[in-house]
Coordinates of C-alpha atoms and ligand atoms in Angstrom, one line a residue:
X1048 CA -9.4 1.4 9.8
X1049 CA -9.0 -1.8 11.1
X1050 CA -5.7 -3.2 12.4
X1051 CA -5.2 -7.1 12.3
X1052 CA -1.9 -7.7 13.4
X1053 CA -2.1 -9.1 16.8
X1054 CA -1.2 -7.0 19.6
X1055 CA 2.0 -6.4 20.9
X1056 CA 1.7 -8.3 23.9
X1057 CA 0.5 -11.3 21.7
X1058 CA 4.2 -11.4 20.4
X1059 CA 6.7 -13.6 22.1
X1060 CA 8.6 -11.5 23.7
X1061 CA 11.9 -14.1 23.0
X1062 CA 11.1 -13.5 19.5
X1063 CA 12.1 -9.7 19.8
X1064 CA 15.8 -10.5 18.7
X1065 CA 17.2 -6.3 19.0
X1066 CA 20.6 -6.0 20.2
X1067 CA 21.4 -2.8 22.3
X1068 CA 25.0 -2.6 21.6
X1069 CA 25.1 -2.0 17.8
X1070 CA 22.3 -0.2 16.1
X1071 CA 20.3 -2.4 13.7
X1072 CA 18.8 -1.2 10.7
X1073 CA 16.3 -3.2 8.1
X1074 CA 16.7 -2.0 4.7
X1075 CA 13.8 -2.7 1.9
X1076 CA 14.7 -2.7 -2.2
X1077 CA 11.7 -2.8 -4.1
X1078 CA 11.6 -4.2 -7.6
X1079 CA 13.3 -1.2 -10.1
X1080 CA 16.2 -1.2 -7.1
X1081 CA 17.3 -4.6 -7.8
X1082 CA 16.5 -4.5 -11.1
X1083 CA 19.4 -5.6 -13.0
X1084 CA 22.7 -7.2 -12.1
X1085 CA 24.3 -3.9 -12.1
X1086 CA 21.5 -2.6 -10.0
X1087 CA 21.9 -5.5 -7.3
X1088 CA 25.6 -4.9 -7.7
X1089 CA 25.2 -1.2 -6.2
X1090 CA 23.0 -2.2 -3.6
X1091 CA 25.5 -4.8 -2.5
X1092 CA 28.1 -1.7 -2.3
X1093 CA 25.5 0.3 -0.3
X1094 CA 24.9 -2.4 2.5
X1095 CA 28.2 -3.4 2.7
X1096 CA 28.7 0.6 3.4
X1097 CA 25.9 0.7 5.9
X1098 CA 27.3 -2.4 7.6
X1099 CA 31.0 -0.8 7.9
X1100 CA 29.5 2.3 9.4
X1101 CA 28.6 -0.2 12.5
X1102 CA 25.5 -1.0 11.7
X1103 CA 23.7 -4.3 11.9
X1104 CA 21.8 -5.0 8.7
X1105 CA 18.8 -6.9 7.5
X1106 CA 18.5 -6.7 3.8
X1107 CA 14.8 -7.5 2.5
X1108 CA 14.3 -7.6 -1.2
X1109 CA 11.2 -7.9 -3.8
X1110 CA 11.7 -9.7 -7.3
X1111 CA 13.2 -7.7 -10.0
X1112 CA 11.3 -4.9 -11.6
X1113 CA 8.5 -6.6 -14.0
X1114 CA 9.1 -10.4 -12.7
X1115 CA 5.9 -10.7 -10.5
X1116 CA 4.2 -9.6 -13.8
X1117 CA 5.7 -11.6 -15.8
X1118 CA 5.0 -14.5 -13.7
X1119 CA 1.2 -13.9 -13.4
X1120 CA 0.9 -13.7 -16.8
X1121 CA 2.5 -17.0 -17.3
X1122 CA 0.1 -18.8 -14.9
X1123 CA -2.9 -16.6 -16.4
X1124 CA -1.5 -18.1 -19.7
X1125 CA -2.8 -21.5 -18.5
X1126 CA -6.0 -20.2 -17.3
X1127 CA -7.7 -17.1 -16.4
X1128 CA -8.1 -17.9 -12.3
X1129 CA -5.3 -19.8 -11.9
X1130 CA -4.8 -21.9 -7.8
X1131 CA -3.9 -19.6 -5.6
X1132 CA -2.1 -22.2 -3.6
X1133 CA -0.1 -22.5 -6.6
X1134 CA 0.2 -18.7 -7.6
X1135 CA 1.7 -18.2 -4.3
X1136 CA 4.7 -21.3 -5.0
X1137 CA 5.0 -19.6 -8.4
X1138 CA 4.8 -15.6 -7.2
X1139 CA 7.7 -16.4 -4.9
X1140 CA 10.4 -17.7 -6.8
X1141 CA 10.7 -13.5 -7.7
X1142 CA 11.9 -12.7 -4.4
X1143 CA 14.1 -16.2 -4.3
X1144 CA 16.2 -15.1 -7.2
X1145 CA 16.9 -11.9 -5.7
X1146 CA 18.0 -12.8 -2.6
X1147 CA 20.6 -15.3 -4.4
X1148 CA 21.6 -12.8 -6.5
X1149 CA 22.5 -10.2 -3.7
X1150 CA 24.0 -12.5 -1.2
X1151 CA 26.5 -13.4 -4.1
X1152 CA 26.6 -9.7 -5.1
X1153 CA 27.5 -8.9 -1.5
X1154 CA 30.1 -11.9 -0.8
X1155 CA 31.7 -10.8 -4.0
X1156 CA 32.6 -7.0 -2.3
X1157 CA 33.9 -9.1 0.8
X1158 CA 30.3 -8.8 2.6
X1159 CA 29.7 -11.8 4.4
X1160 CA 26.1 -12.3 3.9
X1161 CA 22.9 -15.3 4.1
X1162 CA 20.0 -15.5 2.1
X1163 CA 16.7 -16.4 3.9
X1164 CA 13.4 -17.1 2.0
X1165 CA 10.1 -16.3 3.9
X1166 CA 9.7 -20.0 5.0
X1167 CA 13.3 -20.0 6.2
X1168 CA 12.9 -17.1 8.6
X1169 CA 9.7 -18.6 9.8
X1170 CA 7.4 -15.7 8.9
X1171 CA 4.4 -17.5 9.8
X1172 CA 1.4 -16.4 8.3
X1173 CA -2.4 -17.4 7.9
X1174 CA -3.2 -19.6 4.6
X1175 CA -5.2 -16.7 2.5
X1176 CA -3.5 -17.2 -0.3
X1177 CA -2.4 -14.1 -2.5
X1178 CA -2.9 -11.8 0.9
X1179 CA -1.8 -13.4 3.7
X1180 CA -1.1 -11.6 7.0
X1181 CA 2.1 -12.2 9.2
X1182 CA 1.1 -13.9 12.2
X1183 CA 4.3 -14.4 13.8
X1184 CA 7.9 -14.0 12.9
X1185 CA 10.6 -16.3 14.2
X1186 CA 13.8 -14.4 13.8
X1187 CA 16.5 -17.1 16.1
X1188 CA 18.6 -17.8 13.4
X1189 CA 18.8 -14.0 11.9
X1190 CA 19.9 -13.0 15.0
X1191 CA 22.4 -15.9 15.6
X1192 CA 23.9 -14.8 11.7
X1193 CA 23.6 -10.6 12.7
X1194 CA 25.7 -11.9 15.6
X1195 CA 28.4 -13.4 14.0
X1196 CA 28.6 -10.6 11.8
X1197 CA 26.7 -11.7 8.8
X1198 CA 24.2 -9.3 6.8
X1199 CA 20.9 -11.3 6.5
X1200 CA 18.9 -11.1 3.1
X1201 CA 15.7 -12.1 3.3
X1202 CA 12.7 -12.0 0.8
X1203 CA 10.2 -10.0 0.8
X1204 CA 6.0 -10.1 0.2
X1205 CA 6.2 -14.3 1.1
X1206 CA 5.9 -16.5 4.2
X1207 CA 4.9 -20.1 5.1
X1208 CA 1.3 -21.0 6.9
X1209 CA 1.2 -23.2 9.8
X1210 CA 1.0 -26.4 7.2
X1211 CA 4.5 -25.2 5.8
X1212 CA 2.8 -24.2 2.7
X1213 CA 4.0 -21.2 1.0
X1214 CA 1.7 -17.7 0.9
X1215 CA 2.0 -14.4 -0.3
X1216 CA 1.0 -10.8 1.1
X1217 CA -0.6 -8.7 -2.0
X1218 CA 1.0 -6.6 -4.0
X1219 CA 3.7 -4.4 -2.5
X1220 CA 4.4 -6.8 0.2
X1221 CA 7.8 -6.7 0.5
X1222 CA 7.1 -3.2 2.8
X1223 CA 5.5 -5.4 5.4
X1224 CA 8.0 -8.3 5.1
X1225 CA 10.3 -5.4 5.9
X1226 CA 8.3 -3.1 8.8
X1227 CA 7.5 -7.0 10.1
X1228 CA 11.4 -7.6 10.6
X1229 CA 12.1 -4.4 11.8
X1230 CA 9.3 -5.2 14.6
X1231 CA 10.5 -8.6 15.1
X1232 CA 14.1 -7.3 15.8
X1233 CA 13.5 -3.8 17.2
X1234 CA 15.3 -1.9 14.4
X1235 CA 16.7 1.2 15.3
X1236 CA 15.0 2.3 11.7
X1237 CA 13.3 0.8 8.8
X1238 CA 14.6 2.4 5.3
X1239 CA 12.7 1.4 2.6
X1240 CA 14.5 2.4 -0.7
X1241 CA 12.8 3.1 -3.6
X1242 CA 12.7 4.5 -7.3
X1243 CA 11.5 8.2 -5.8
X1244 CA 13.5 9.9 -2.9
X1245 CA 10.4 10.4 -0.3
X1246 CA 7.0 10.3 -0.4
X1247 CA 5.3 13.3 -1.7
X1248 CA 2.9 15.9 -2.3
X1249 CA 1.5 13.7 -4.8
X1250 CA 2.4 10.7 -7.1
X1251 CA 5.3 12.7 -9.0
X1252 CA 4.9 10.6 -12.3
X1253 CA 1.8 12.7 -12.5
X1254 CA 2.7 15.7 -11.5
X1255 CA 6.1 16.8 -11.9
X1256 CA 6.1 19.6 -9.6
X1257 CA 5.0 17.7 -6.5
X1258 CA 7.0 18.3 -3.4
X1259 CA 9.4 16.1 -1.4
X1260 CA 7.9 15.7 2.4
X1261 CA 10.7 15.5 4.7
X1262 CA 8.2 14.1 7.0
X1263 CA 4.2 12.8 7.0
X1264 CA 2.3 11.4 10.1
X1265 CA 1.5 7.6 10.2
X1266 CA -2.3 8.9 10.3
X1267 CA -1.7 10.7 7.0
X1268 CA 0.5 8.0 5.2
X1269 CA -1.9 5.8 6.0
X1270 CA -4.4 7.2 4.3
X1271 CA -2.3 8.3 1.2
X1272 CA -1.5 4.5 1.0
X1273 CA -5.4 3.5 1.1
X1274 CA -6.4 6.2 -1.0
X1275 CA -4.3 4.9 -4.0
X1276 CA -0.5 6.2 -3.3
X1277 CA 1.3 2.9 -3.7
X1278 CA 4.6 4.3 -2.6
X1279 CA 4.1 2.2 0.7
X1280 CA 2.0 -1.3 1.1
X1281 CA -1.0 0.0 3.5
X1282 CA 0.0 -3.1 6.1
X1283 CA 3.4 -2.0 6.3
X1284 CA 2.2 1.5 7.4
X1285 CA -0.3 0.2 9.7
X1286 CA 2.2 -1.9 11.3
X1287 CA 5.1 0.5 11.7
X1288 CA 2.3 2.9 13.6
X1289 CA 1.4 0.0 15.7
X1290 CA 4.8 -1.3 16.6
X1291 CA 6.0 2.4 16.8
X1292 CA 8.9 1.3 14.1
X1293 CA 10.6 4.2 12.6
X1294 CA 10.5 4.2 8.8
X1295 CA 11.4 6.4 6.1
X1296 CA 11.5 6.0 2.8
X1297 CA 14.4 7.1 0.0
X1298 CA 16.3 6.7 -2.9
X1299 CA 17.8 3.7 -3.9
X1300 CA 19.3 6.0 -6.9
X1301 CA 20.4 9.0 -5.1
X1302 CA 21.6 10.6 -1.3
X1303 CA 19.4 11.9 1.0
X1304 CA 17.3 12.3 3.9
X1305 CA 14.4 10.5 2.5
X1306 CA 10.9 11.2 4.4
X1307 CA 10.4 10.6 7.9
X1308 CA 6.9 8.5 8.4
X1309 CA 6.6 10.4 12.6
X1310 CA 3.6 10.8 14.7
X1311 CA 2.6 14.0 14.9
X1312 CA 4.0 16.7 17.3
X1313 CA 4.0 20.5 17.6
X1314 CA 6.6 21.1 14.9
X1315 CA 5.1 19.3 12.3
X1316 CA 4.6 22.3 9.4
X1317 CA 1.3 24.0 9.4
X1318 CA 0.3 22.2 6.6
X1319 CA -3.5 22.3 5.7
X1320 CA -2.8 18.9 3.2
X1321 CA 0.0 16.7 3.2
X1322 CA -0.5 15.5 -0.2
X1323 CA -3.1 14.3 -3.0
X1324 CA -3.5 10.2 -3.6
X1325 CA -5.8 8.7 -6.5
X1326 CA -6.8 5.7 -7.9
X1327 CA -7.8 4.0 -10.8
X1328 CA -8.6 0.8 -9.2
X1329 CA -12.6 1.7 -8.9
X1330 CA -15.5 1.3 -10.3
X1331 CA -19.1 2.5 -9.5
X1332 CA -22.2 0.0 -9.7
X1333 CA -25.9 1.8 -9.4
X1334 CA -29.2 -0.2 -8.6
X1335 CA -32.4 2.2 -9.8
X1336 CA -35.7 2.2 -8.7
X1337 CA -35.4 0.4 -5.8
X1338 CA -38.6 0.6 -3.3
X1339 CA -37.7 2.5 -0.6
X1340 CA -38.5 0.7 2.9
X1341 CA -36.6 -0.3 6.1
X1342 CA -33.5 -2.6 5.2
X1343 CA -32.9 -1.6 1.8
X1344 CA -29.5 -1.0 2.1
X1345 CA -29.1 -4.0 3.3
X1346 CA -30.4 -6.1 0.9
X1347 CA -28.3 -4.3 -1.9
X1348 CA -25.2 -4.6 0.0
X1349 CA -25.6 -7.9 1.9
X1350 CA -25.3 -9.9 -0.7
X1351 CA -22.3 -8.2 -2.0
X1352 CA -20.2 -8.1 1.5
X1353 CA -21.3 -11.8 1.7
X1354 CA -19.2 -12.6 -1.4
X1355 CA -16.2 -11.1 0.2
X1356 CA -16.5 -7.8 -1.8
X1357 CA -15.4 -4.6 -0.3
X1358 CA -17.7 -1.8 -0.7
X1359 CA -16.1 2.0 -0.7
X1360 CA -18.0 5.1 -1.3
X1361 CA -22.0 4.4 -0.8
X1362 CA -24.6 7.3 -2.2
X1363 CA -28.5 6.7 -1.9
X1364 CA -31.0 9.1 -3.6
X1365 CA -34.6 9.5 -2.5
X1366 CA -37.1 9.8 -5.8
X1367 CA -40.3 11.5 -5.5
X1368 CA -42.4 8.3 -6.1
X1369 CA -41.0 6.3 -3.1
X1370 CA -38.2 4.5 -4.8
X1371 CA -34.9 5.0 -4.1
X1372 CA -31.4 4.8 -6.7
X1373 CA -28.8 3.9 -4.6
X1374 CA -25.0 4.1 -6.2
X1375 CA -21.7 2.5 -4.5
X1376 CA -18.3 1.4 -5.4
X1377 CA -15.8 -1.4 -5.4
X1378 CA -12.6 -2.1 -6.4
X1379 CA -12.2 -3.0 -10.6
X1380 CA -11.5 -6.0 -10.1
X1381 CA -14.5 -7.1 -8.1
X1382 CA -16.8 -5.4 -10.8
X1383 CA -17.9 -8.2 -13.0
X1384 CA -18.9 -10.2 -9.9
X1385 CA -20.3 -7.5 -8.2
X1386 CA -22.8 -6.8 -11.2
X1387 CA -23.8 -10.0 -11.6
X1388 CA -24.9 -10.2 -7.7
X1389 CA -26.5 -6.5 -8.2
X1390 CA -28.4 -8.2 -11.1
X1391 CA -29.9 -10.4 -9.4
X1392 CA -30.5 -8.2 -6.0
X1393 CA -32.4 -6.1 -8.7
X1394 CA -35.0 -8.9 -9.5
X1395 CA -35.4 -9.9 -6.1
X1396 CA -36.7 -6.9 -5.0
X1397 CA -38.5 -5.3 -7.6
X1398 CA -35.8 -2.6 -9.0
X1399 CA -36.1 -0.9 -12.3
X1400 CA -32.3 -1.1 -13.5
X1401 CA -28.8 -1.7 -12.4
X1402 CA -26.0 0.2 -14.1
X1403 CA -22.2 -0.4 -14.0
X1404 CA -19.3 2.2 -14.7
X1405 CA -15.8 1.3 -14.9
X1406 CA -14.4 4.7 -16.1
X1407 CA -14.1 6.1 -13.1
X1408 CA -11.4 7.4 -10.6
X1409 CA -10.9 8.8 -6.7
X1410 CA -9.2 11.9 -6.2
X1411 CA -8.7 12.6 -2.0
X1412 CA -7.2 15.1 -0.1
X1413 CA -5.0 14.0 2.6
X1414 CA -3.8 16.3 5.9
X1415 CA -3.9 16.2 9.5
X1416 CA -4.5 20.0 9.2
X1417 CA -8.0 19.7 8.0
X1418 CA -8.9 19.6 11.7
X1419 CA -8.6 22.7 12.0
X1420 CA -9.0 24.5 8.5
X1421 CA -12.7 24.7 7.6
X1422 CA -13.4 25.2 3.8
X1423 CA -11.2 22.7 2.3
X1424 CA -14.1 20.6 0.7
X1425 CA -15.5 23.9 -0.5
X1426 CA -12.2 25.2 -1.7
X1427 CA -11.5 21.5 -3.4
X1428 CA -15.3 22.0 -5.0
X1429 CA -14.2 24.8 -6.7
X1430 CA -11.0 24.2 -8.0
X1431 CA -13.0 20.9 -10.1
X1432 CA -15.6 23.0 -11.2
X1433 CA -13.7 25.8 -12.7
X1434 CA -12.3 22.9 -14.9
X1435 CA -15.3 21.4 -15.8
X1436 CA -14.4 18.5 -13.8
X1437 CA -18.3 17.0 -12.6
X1438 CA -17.7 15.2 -8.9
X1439 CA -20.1 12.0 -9.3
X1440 CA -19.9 10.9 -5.5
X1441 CA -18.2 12.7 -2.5
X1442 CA -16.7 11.0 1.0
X1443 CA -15.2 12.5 3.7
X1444 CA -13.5 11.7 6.9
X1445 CA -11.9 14.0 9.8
X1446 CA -8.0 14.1 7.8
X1447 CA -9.8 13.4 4.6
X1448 CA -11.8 14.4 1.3
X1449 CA -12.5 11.7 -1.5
X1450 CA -14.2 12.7 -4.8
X1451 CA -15.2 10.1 -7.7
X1452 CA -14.6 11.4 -10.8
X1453 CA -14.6 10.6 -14.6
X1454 CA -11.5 8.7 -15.4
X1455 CA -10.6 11.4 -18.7
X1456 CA -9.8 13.8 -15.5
X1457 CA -7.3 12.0 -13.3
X1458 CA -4.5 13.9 -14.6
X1459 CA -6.1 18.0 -14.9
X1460 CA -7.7 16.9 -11.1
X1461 CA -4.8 16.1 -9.7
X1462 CA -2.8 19.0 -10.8
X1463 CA -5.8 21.4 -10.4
X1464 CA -5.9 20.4 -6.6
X1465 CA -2.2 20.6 -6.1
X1466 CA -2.5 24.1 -7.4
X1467 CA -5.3 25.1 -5.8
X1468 CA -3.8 24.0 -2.3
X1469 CA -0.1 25.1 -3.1
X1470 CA 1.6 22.0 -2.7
X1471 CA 4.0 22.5 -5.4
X1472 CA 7.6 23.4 -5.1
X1473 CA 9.1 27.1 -5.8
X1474 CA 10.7 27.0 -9.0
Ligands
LIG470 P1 9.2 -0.3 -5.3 O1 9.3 -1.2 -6.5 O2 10.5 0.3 -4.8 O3 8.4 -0.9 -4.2 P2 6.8 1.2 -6.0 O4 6.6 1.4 -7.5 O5 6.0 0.2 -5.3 O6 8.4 1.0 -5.8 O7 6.6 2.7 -5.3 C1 7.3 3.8 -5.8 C2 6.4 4.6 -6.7 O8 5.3 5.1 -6.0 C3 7.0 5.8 -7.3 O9 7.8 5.5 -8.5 C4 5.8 6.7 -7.6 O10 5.5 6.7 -8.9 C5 4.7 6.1 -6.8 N1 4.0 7.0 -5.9 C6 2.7 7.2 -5.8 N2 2.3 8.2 -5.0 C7 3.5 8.7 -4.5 C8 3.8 9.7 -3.5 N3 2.9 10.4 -2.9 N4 5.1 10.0 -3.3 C9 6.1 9.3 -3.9 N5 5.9 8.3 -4.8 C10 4.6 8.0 -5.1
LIG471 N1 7.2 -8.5 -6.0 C1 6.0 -8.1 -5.3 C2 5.2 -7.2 -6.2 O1 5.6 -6.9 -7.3 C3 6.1 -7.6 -3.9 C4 6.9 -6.3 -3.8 O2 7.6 -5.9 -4.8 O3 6.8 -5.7 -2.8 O4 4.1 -6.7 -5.8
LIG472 MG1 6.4 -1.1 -3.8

C-alpha cells in the first residue's frame, strides 16, 4: 500500500485549527442521505441536534443520490472522453447544490450555518483531474465561523489546484474531503453517515444475513475498501490511519453505535475474518506462447505500467516447449486499452495469442486473524469447489485471500464464504 498524503510534519502546524474547549466533530452525508429535500431537511434537524449537545460541527456533503451520474452522462452525451478539466467544473456543481440546500435547510430550524465549496475552504490539491489528492487544507476561515458559533457546510469529493482551477477526488470522495477536515481540525471524531448502519461482514445488498461490526482495524478496512467494499473511499481510510482520526461510520436513517474503524488491541474479538469484499470492476487479459527468457515479464508488463495502467493479480505458466502463457488483470475500464497494448507486445516478441475476459470478478477474504489461523485458504478452497465454483487466479497477502472467479458466481461465492467462515448473524 502506498500512502501519498504528505507526512504529518509536512502540515502547517497553524493550519491544525482544533479547539480544546468544545469537542469538534466532522460529519459526512453521502448521496442517498441528502437525497431529497425532505432528506436534507432531517439532516439539518440532526446537526442542529449534534450542535446543541455542545458540539462543534463541520458538515461535509456529496451531491444528491444519482446527480454525479447524471451529470457524467450529460458530458458523455457530448462525447465519449469528455476534458477532464471540464468534467471536474461540471462534477462539482453536485456537491454545490447540496451545500446551498443544507445551509438554508439548517438556517430554516434556527441553525446558524455557512456553506463552503472546496475552493472556498482552500483544499488545495494537485491538478490530476478526476483523482486529485489533497495537498493541503487551509481551514482559517472555518475555524473563525466554528468560533462564532456557526456550523460550517462544506462540499465534499472537490478542491482547487494551485492555478485555482477546480479538481475532483474519484468516486466516493466526499469520505476524504471529510477524514481531510477532521485532520485539518483535529476532530474529536469523524462520523460518516451513510445508507447502512456500519460496515459489515460483507456488502449486505448481497447478502442479507451479513453482520454489523461494531468495530474493524484500519489494516482490515483498508483492505475491505481496496478489495471492492465501497462503503468507505480507500484514501479516506488511509488517511484517518495516518492522521490517527477516529471515524466510524452509521446511519443516516436510523440510531446507533455505528462501527468503530480502531487499531487493533487485545480486545478486538477473535475473529479469524472480519468480512468478505468483491468486485466487479476486473478484468483478466492473457498473452500465450510467449518465449520464455530473462525479462519477459517485463516486456508484457512494461508497456502496460507505462500507459498509467494498474496491474492486480499476475499468474505466469511454464509450457513444456519453452514458452510461457502469462495471465494478469486490470481494472474494466482499462481493458480495451490494455488489449490493444498486449496486442502489440504479442507481435513484438513472437507470442502465439493474447486473450481478453471481461466476465470476471474478485472474491477476498479480509481479517487480521489470519496471522494466526492457518488453513483459511484451504478452508476458502473448499467451500468454492463444493459449489462448483472454478478459482481462475489466486493472491494472497498476510490479512488477506483474493480469488478471480467467473462473474455468474459473485453472488453463491459470496454467500458460500460467509457461510463457510460463520460470519452471519444468529437468527
Ligand atoms: P454514500 O452515498 O453514503 O457514500 P455508498 O453507496 O458510497 O454511500 O456506501 C454505502 C453502501 O456501501 C451500502 O449501501 C452498501 O451497499 C455498500 N457496502 C459494500 N460493502 C459494504 C460493507 N462491507 N458494509 C456495509 N456496506 C457495504
Ligand atoms: N458525488 C461523488 C460521487 O458520487 C462523491 C461522493 O459522493 O462521495 O462519487
Ligand atoms: Mg460513498
Amino acid at each position: 500500500m502506498v500512502f501519498n498524503w504528505r507526512p504529518l510534519s509536512d502540515w502547517d502546524a497553524s493550519l491544525v485549527v482544533g479547539d480544546a474547549k468544545m469537542p469538534l466533530i466532522v460529519q459526512k452525508y453521502g448521496g442517498t442521505s441528502v437525497g431529497s429535500i425532505e432528506r436534507i431537511e432531517a439532516v439539518a434537524r440532526k446537526v442542529q441536534a449534534a450542535r446543541q449537545a455542545g458540539n462543534q460541527v463541520v458538515v461535509v456533503v456529496s451531491a444528491m443520490s444519482g446527480e454525479t451520474n447524471r451529470l457524467i452522462a450529460l458530458a458523455e452525451g457530448i462525447c465519449r472522453t469528455p476534458d477532464p478539466r471540464e468534467m471536474d467544473v461540471l462534477l462539482s456543481t453536485g456537491e454545490q447544490v447540496t451545500i446551498a440546500l443544507l445551509s438554508i435547510a439548517l438556517k430554516k430550524v434556527g441553525c446558524p450555518a455557512c456553506s463552503y465549496t472546496g475552493g472556498q475552504v482552500r483544499i488545495l490539491t494537485d491538478n490530476a483531474h478526476g483523482k486529485a489528492r489533497i495537498k493541503e487544507i487551509d481551514g482559517g476561515s472555518v475555524k473563525e465561523d466554528l468560533e462564532s458559533g456557526r456550523v460550517v457546510v462544506v462540499a465534499g469529493f472537490q478542491g482547487v489546484d494551485s492555478k485555482g482551477d477546480i479538481t475532483t477526488l474519484g468516486r466516493g470522495g466526499s469520505d476524504t474531503t471529510a477524514v481531510a477536515m477532521a485532520a485539518a481540525l483535529n476532530a474529536d471524531e469523524c462520523q460518516i453517515y451513510t445508507d447502512v448502519d456500519g460496515v459489515y461482514t460483507t456488502d449486505p445488498r448481497i447478502e442479507p444475513r451479513a453482520r454489523k461490526l461494531d468495530r474493524i482495524t484500519f489494516e482490515e478496512m483498508l483492505e475491505m475498501a481496496s478489495l471492492g467494499s465501497k462503503v468507505l473511499q480507500i484514501r479516506s481510510v488511509e488517511f484517518a490511519g495516518k492522521y490517527n482520526v477516529p471515524l466510524r461510520v452509521l446511519s443516516s436513517f436510523t440510531e446507533g453505535e455505528g462501527t468503530l474503524i480502531t487499531f487493533e488491541d487485545e480486545d478486538m474479538e477473535d475473529a479469524k475474518i472480519a468480512g468478505i469484499a468483491f468486485s466487479q470492476d476486473e478484468a483478466k487479459l492473457t498473452i500465450r506462447g510467449v518465449p520464455d527468457q530473462p525479462g519477459v515479464a517485463f516486456s508484457i508488463l512494461g508497456p502496460i505500467s507505462g500507459d498509467n495502467i494498474e496491474v492486480d493479480m499476475i499468474v505466469q505458466n511454464i509450457a513444456k516447449d519453452d514458452t510461457t502463457d502469462f495471465t494478469f488483470t486490470v481494472h474494466r475500464n482499462d481493458f480495451d486499452k490494455a488489449l490493444e497494448i498486449l496486442k502489440e507486445t504479442a507481435e513484438v516478441v513472437g507470442a502465439r495469442e493474447v486473450v481478453g475476459d471481461k466476465n470476471i470478478v474478485k472474491l477476498s477474504l479480509v481479517g487480521v486473524g489470519m496471522r494466526s489461523h492457518a488453513g483459511i485458504a484451504s478452508q476458502m478452497f473448499e467451500a468454492l469447489a463444493r459449489e462448483g465454483i472454478n478459482i481462475q487466479m489466486i493472491s494472497t497477502s498476510e490479512i488477506k485471500i483474493s480469488v478471480v472467479v467467473d462473474e455468474k458466481y459473485l453472488e453463491l461465492g459470496v454467500r458460500t464464504l460467509h457461510e463457510s467462515f460463520g460470519l452471519a448473524s444468529e437468527l
